[in-house]
Short mmCIF file of C-alpha atoms in Angstrom, two decimals:
data_model
loop_
_atom_site.label_atom_id
_atom_site.label_comp_id
_atom_site.label_asym_id
_atom_site.label_seq_id
_atom_site.Cartn_x
_atom_site.Cartn_y
_atom_site.Cartn_z
CA MET A 1 209.98 115.07 136.16
CA THR A 2 212.40 117.80 137.19
CA LEU A 3 216.13 117.96 137.49
CA TRP A 4 216.01 117.59 141.28
CA ASN A 5 213.86 114.48 141.12
CA GLY A 6 216.95 112.66 139.95
CA SER A 7 216.73 112.93 136.19
CA TYR A 8 216.71 115.37 133.33
CA PRO A 9 213.21 116.45 132.30
CA PHE A 10 213.85 116.46 128.54
CA TYR A 11 211.66 114.11 126.54
CA PRO A 12 212.64 113.81 122.86
CA GLY A 13 209.24 113.12 121.38
CA ALA A 14 207.70 109.92 122.65
CA ASN A 15 210.98 108.47 123.83
CA ALA A 16 212.28 109.19 127.33
CA CYS A 17 215.78 108.23 128.33
CA PHE A 18 217.36 109.52 131.56
CA PRO A 19 221.12 110.07 131.07
CA PHE A 20 222.13 109.61 134.73
CA ASP A 21 221.02 110.09 138.30
CA THR A 22 221.84 113.71 139.08
CA THR A 23 221.02 113.41 142.79
CA ARG A 24 223.64 110.73 143.30
CA ALA A 25 226.16 112.78 141.30
CA VAL A 26 225.57 115.86 143.48
CA ILE A 27 225.96 113.92 146.76
CA VAL A 28 229.12 112.15 145.62
CA THR A 29 230.60 115.44 144.40
CA ILE A 30 229.98 117.14 147.74
CA PHE A 31 231.60 114.35 149.77
CA LEU A 32 234.56 114.12 147.38
CA SER A 33 235.04 117.88 147.70
CA VAL A 34 235.10 117.55 151.50
CA LEU A 35 237.62 114.72 151.22
CA ALA A 36 239.85 116.74 148.89
CA THR A 37 239.70 119.71 151.26
CA PHE A 38 240.90 117.65 154.22
CA ILE A 39 243.60 115.95 152.15
CA VAL A 40 245.11 119.39 151.55
CA ILE A 41 245.73 119.82 155.30
CA LEU A 42 246.92 116.22 155.73
CA PRO A 43 250.67 117.09 155.45
CA GLY A 44 250.31 119.32 158.52
CA ILE A 45 249.71 116.28 160.74
CA ARG A 46 252.94 114.73 162.02
CA GLY A 47 253.90 111.16 162.77
CA ARG A 48 251.78 108.06 162.44
CA GLY A 49 248.78 110.02 163.62
CA ARG A 50 248.50 111.16 160.01
CA LEU A 51 247.57 107.63 158.87
CA PHE A 52 245.00 107.12 161.63
CA TRP A 53 243.47 110.53 160.92
CA PHE A 54 243.20 109.77 157.20
CA LEU A 55 241.59 106.36 157.82
CA ARG A 56 239.04 107.90 160.18
CA LEU A 57 238.25 110.57 157.61
CA VAL A 58 237.76 108.13 154.73
CA MET A 59 235.59 105.71 156.73
CA GLY A 60 233.49 108.51 158.21
CA LEU A 61 232.83 110.13 154.83
CA PHE A 62 232.15 106.74 153.24
CA VAL A 63 229.46 105.88 155.78
CA GLY A 64 227.82 109.30 155.50
CA ALA A 65 227.88 109.30 151.69
CA VAL A 66 226.40 105.79 151.47
CA VAL A 67 223.61 106.41 154.00
CA LEU A 68 222.61 109.61 152.22
CA THR A 69 222.95 108.33 148.64
CA ILE A 70 220.98 105.11 148.99
CA GLN A 71 217.93 107.16 149.92
CA PHE A 72 217.63 108.19 146.26
CA THR A 73 218.98 105.16 144.40
CA ARG A 74 216.65 102.99 142.35
CA ASP A 75 218.44 99.66 142.38
CA TRP A 76 217.50 98.07 145.71
CA GLU A 77 215.92 95.29 143.67
CA THR A 78 216.67 94.75 139.97
CA GLY A 79 215.90 92.34 137.17
CA TRP A 80 216.53 92.01 133.44
CA VAL A 81 215.11 89.90 130.64
CA GLN A 82 215.58 89.74 126.88
CA ALA A 83 212.44 89.00 124.92
CA ASN A 84 210.64 89.29 121.60
CA THR A 85 207.48 91.26 122.28
CA SER A 86 205.03 93.64 120.69
CA TYR A 87 206.11 97.26 120.71
CA LYS A 88 202.83 99.19 120.59
CA SER A 89 199.22 98.39 121.26
CA PHE A 90 197.08 97.52 118.24
CA SER A 91 200.22 96.81 116.24
CA SER A 92 201.61 93.53 114.96
CA ALA A 93 205.23 94.79 115.01
CA VAL A 94 207.50 92.60 117.16
CA VAL A 95 210.84 93.84 118.46
CA ASN A 96 213.74 92.26 120.31
CA VAL A 97 214.36 94.26 123.49
CA ASN A 98 216.03 94.16 126.89
CA ILE A 99 213.51 94.95 129.64
CA GLY A 100 214.74 96.02 133.06
CA LEU A 101 212.93 96.56 136.36
CA HIS A 102 214.64 98.63 139.07
CA ILE A 103 212.86 99.06 142.41
CA GLY A 104 213.88 101.77 144.89
CA LEU A 105 212.51 103.15 148.11
CA GLU A 106 210.40 105.78 146.35
CA GLY A 107 209.25 104.00 143.21
CA VAL A 108 210.20 101.86 140.25
CA ASN A 109 212.21 102.46 137.10
CA ILE A 110 211.36 100.48 133.98
CA THR A 111 213.89 100.44 131.17
CA LEU A 112 213.39 99.31 127.60
CA LYS A 113 216.28 99.12 125.16
CA GLY A 114 216.15 97.66 121.71
CA ASN A 115 218.57 95.02 120.54
CA PRO A 116 219.66 96.76 118.32
CA VAL A 117 218.47 100.19 119.46
CA ASN A 118 217.12 101.24 116.05
CA GLN A 119 214.21 99.03 114.98
CA ILE A 120 211.04 99.57 112.94
CA ASN A 121 212.26 103.09 112.10
CA GLU A 122 212.36 104.12 115.78
CA THR A 123 214.95 104.49 118.51
CA ILE A 124 213.95 102.16 121.33
CA ASN A 125 215.65 103.49 124.44
CA TYR A 126 213.38 104.26 127.38
CA ASN A 127 213.76 104.69 131.12
CA GLU A 128 210.54 105.63 132.92
CA HIS A 129 210.13 106.31 136.64
CA PHE A 130 206.86 105.74 138.51
CA SER A 131 206.89 107.13 142.04
CA TRP A 132 204.93 106.05 145.13
CA SER A 133 206.41 108.57 147.59
CA PHE A 134 204.17 110.60 149.92
CA ASP A 135 203.96 113.55 147.54
CA ALA A 136 203.30 111.40 144.42
CA ASN A 137 200.48 109.30 143.07
CA TYR A 138 201.57 106.11 141.35
CA ASP A 139 198.27 105.57 139.57
CA HIS A 140 198.41 109.12 138.23
CA SER A 141 201.93 108.53 136.88
CA TYR A 142 200.71 105.35 135.22
CA SER A 143 197.81 107.24 133.63
CA LYS A 144 200.23 109.84 132.31
CA GLY A 145 202.24 107.03 130.74
CA LEU A 146 199.10 105.79 128.98
CA GLU A 147 198.41 109.29 127.66
CA LYS A 148 201.97 109.66 126.39
CA GLY A 149 201.71 106.41 124.49
CA LEU A 150 204.57 104.55 126.14
CA PRO A 151 205.52 101.16 124.67
CA SER A 152 203.45 98.18 125.71
CA PRO A 153 206.25 96.38 127.67
CA ILE A 154 206.72 99.39 129.97
CA LEU A 155 203.00 99.77 130.60
CA TYR A 156 202.63 96.04 131.18
CA VAL A 157 205.31 96.02 133.91
CA ALA A 158 204.11 99.29 135.46
CA GLU A 159 200.54 97.98 135.67
CA LYS A 160 201.72 95.22 138.05
CA PHE A 161 202.46 97.85 140.73
CA THR A 162 199.25 99.89 140.53
CA THR A 163 196.80 99.93 143.41
CA GLN A 164 194.12 98.22 141.27
CA SER A 165 196.40 95.40 140.14
CA PRO A 166 195.49 91.84 141.24
CA CYS A 167 199.14 91.44 142.28
CA ALA A 168 198.50 93.67 145.33
CA VAL A 169 202.20 94.50 145.82
CA HIS A 170 201.87 98.29 145.68
CA ARG A 171 201.00 98.68 149.37
CA GLN A 172 203.80 96.37 150.57
CA TYR A 173 206.51 98.08 148.55
CA ARG A 174 205.25 101.56 149.39
CA ILE A 175 205.06 101.01 153.17
CA SER A 176 208.35 99.12 153.40
CA GLY A 177 210.06 101.81 151.34
CA HIS A 178 208.75 104.56 153.62
CA TYR A 179 209.89 102.78 156.80
CA ALA A 180 213.28 101.97 155.32
CA SER A 181 213.74 105.58 154.23
CA ALA A 182 212.77 106.89 157.70
CA THR A 183 215.26 104.62 159.48
CA LEU A 184 218.01 105.64 157.05
CA TRP A 185 217.38 109.32 157.79
CA LEU A 186 217.67 108.52 161.50
CA ALA A 187 220.90 106.65 160.76
CA PHE A 188 222.26 109.71 158.98
CA CYS A 189 221.46 111.86 162.03
CA THR A 190 223.14 109.41 164.43
CA TRP A 191 226.16 109.31 162.12
CA LEU A 192 226.46 113.10 162.37
CA ILE A 193 226.20 112.89 166.17
CA SER A 194 228.92 110.21 166.31
CA ILE A 195 231.24 112.41 164.24
CA LEU A 196 230.58 115.28 166.67
CA LEU A 197 231.26 113.08 169.71
CA PHE A 198 234.53 111.81 168.26
CA SER A 199 235.63 115.37 167.55
CA MET A 200 234.92 116.20 171.23
CA SER A 201 237.08 113.22 172.34
CA LEU A 202 234.05 111.42 173.79
CA LEU A 203 235.15 108.11 172.31
CA LEU A 204 232.94 105.71 174.25
CA ARG A 205 229.77 107.67 173.56
CA GLY A 206 230.79 107.97 169.93
CA GLY A 207 231.17 104.20 169.78
CA TYR A 208 227.70 103.70 171.21
CA MET A 209 226.28 106.15 168.68
CA LEU A 210 228.05 104.27 165.89
CA LEU A 211 226.40 101.06 167.12
CA LEU A 212 223.04 102.81 166.98
CA THR A 213 223.79 103.89 163.42
CA ALA A 214 224.55 100.28 162.46
CA THR A 215 221.33 99.09 164.10
CA LEU A 216 219.22 101.60 162.16
CA ILE A 217 220.90 100.69 158.86
CA LEU A 218 220.29 96.99 159.41
CA PHE A 219 216.68 97.66 160.38
CA SER A 220 216.16 99.49 157.08
CA LEU A 221 217.26 96.31 155.30
CA LEU A 222 214.83 94.32 157.42
CA PHE A 223 211.95 96.59 156.42
CA PHE A 224 212.77 96.21 152.74
CA PHE A 225 213.28 92.46 153.16
CA THR A 226 209.63 92.05 154.20
CA THR A 227 208.51 92.74 150.63
CA ARG A 228 210.34 89.62 149.45
CA ASN A 229 207.92 87.48 151.46
CA THR A 230 204.90 88.74 149.52
CA PRO A 231 203.62 86.59 146.64
CA LYS A 232 205.13 87.70 143.36
CA CYS A 233 203.05 88.20 140.23
CA PRO A 234 204.60 86.63 137.15
CA ILE A 235 205.87 89.21 134.66
CA GLN A 236 205.76 87.09 131.53
CA PHE A 237 207.00 87.97 128.05
CA GLY A 238 206.22 85.02 125.87
CA SER A 239 208.24 82.07 127.11
CA VAL A 240 210.51 84.12 129.42
CA SER A 241 209.72 85.88 132.68
CA LEU A 242 211.20 88.92 134.38
CA LYS A 243 212.57 88.04 137.84
CA THR A 244 214.23 90.38 140.31
CA ASN A 245 216.99 90.02 142.90
CA TYR A 246 218.57 92.33 145.44
CA GLY A 247 220.51 95.11 143.75
CA GLU A 248 223.69 97.06 144.43
CA SER A 249 222.08 99.47 146.90
CA PHE A 250 220.84 96.63 149.11
CA TRP A 251 224.26 94.96 149.34
CA LEU A 252 226.06 98.29 149.76
CA THR A 253 223.73 99.13 152.65
CA LEU A 254 224.43 95.74 154.23
CA VAL A 255 228.22 96.25 153.97
CA THR A 256 227.94 99.75 155.47
CA GLY A 257 225.81 98.51 158.37
CA LEU A 258 228.25 95.71 159.18
CA LEU A 259 231.17 98.16 158.95
CA CYS A 260 229.52 100.51 161.46
CA LEU A 261 228.79 97.53 163.70
CA LEU A 262 232.42 96.36 163.68
CA LEU A 263 233.78 99.87 164.22
CA GLY A 264 231.40 100.55 167.11
CA LEU A 265 232.19 97.25 168.81
CA GLY A 266 235.91 97.75 168.25
CA ILE A 267 235.85 101.18 169.89
CA ILE A 268 233.87 99.91 172.89
CA ILE A 269 236.14 96.86 173.37
CA LEU A 270 239.35 98.90 173.07
CA ASN A 271 238.01 101.47 175.51
CA SER A 272 237.44 98.77 178.14
CA MET A 273 240.56 96.66 177.54
CA GLN A 274 243.25 98.92 176.07
CA PRO A 275 242.17 102.56 176.34
CA GLU A 276 245.70 103.82 175.67
CA LYS A 277 245.72 102.28 172.20
CA LEU A 278 242.32 103.79 171.50
CA LYS A 279 243.63 107.23 172.50
CA LEU A 280 246.62 106.66 170.25
CA ILE A 281 244.35 105.93 167.29
CA PHE A 282 242.45 109.17 167.93
CA ASN A 283 245.68 111.15 168.57
CA LEU A 284 244.82 111.72 172.24
CA ASP A 285 247.86 110.05 173.83
CA LYS A 286 249.52 113.18 175.25
CA ARG A 287 249.89 112.02 178.84
CA LYS A 288 253.57 111.29 178.54
CA GLY A 289 254.38 114.84 177.57
CA ALA A 290 252.29 116.17 180.43
CA GLU A 291 253.97 113.86 182.93
CA GLY A 292 257.38 115.06 181.80
CA TRP A 293 256.54 118.64 182.79
CA ASN A 294 254.69 117.80 186.01
CA LYS A 295 257.35 115.45 187.45
CA PRO A 296 259.33 117.21 190.23
CA CYS A 297 263.11 117.09 190.07
CA LEU A 298 264.78 117.00 193.49
CA PRO A 299 268.47 116.85 194.43
CA ALA A 300 268.06 113.24 195.61
CA ASN A 301 267.60 112.19 192.01
CA PRO A 302 271.04 111.52 190.49
CA SER A 303 269.88 112.55 187.04
CA CYS A 304 269.03 116.07 188.19
CA SER A 305 271.47 118.90 187.87
CA VAL A 306 271.78 122.10 189.87
CA GLN A 307 269.98 124.00 187.13
CA ASP A 308 267.11 121.52 187.30
CA VAL A 309 266.78 122.07 191.03
CA LEU A 310 266.35 125.77 190.49
CA MET A 311 263.38 125.02 188.23
CA VAL A 312 261.41 123.15 190.91
CA PRO A 313 258.02 124.82 191.48
CA LEU A 314 257.85 127.00 194.54
CA GLY A 315 254.91 125.06 195.92
CA GLU A 316 257.08 121.94 196.29
CA LEU A 317 259.85 123.60 198.33
CA CYS A 318 259.95 122.70 202.03
CA GLU A 319 259.60 125.50 204.57
CA VAL A 320 262.59 125.51 206.96
CA THR A 321 262.44 127.16 210.40
CA ALA A 322 265.58 128.03 212.30
CA THR A 323 265.85 127.95 216.13
CA GLN A 324 268.19 130.24 217.94
CA LEU A 325 270.95 128.42 219.82
#
């Protein structure tokens, strides 16, 4: 494990506890810094366009931050159970622990926390990650866990996801995670293109690109959903079993996909039915000011003064020819 794999690499003896996900912290910090930078220039925008501009900024950064962050989260599917179980192999010591299983797109996290933490003269507080990404070997990570002497509950749960396990779920989770990750990277690219199109005032094309972003996000959920249809191996600890449900990342991805879908459809509908309101939302309604300068002012108009007549463009003056009497 390294710092950039999402966790600190420090292992105090046999115990391994990851303080927090550093990758998520870095991504959130970058997007919050961008938001703070744009908030500084917010007072320079006049009128109600300031509110519309701020809402577009917040929603755009929210979608980008979510699509990028959920690539590295490990709570697409989670489950917890409290059980009395043996702590080490070839030992009769029984401990009361909370066992957690957290499944992400690139692997699984297995947590083990004592209840209380200090039992049998040891601190029971573990969080181990076993990766199945393209550049990792899950079986090798499991073998390393055996060599390190990890507690029996962690090894028991991790063994369910090995390639040699009778459960045969490793291939399903690995392939679905890879496809879901690929579609999310495509969604991040289409999000960037939609932001570029909106900045170029190509609102309709930006709306279509936002719809494509929503479609890719929802397809990533569909790929991950396929693993739920595979038969589940029972993860039994005595009389209780460890069962998993969709986690925060799954539901957050669903909300983000639906938000992009509604925004894209709203932009397309407004562009076809009320384009002026759409231009007002994007601060593009400047036609009135342009019409005020381009409108000719002739003496026949009662509201025009003599000074206004003198300001009529030369191209609009009539050529008069005189005939000699």
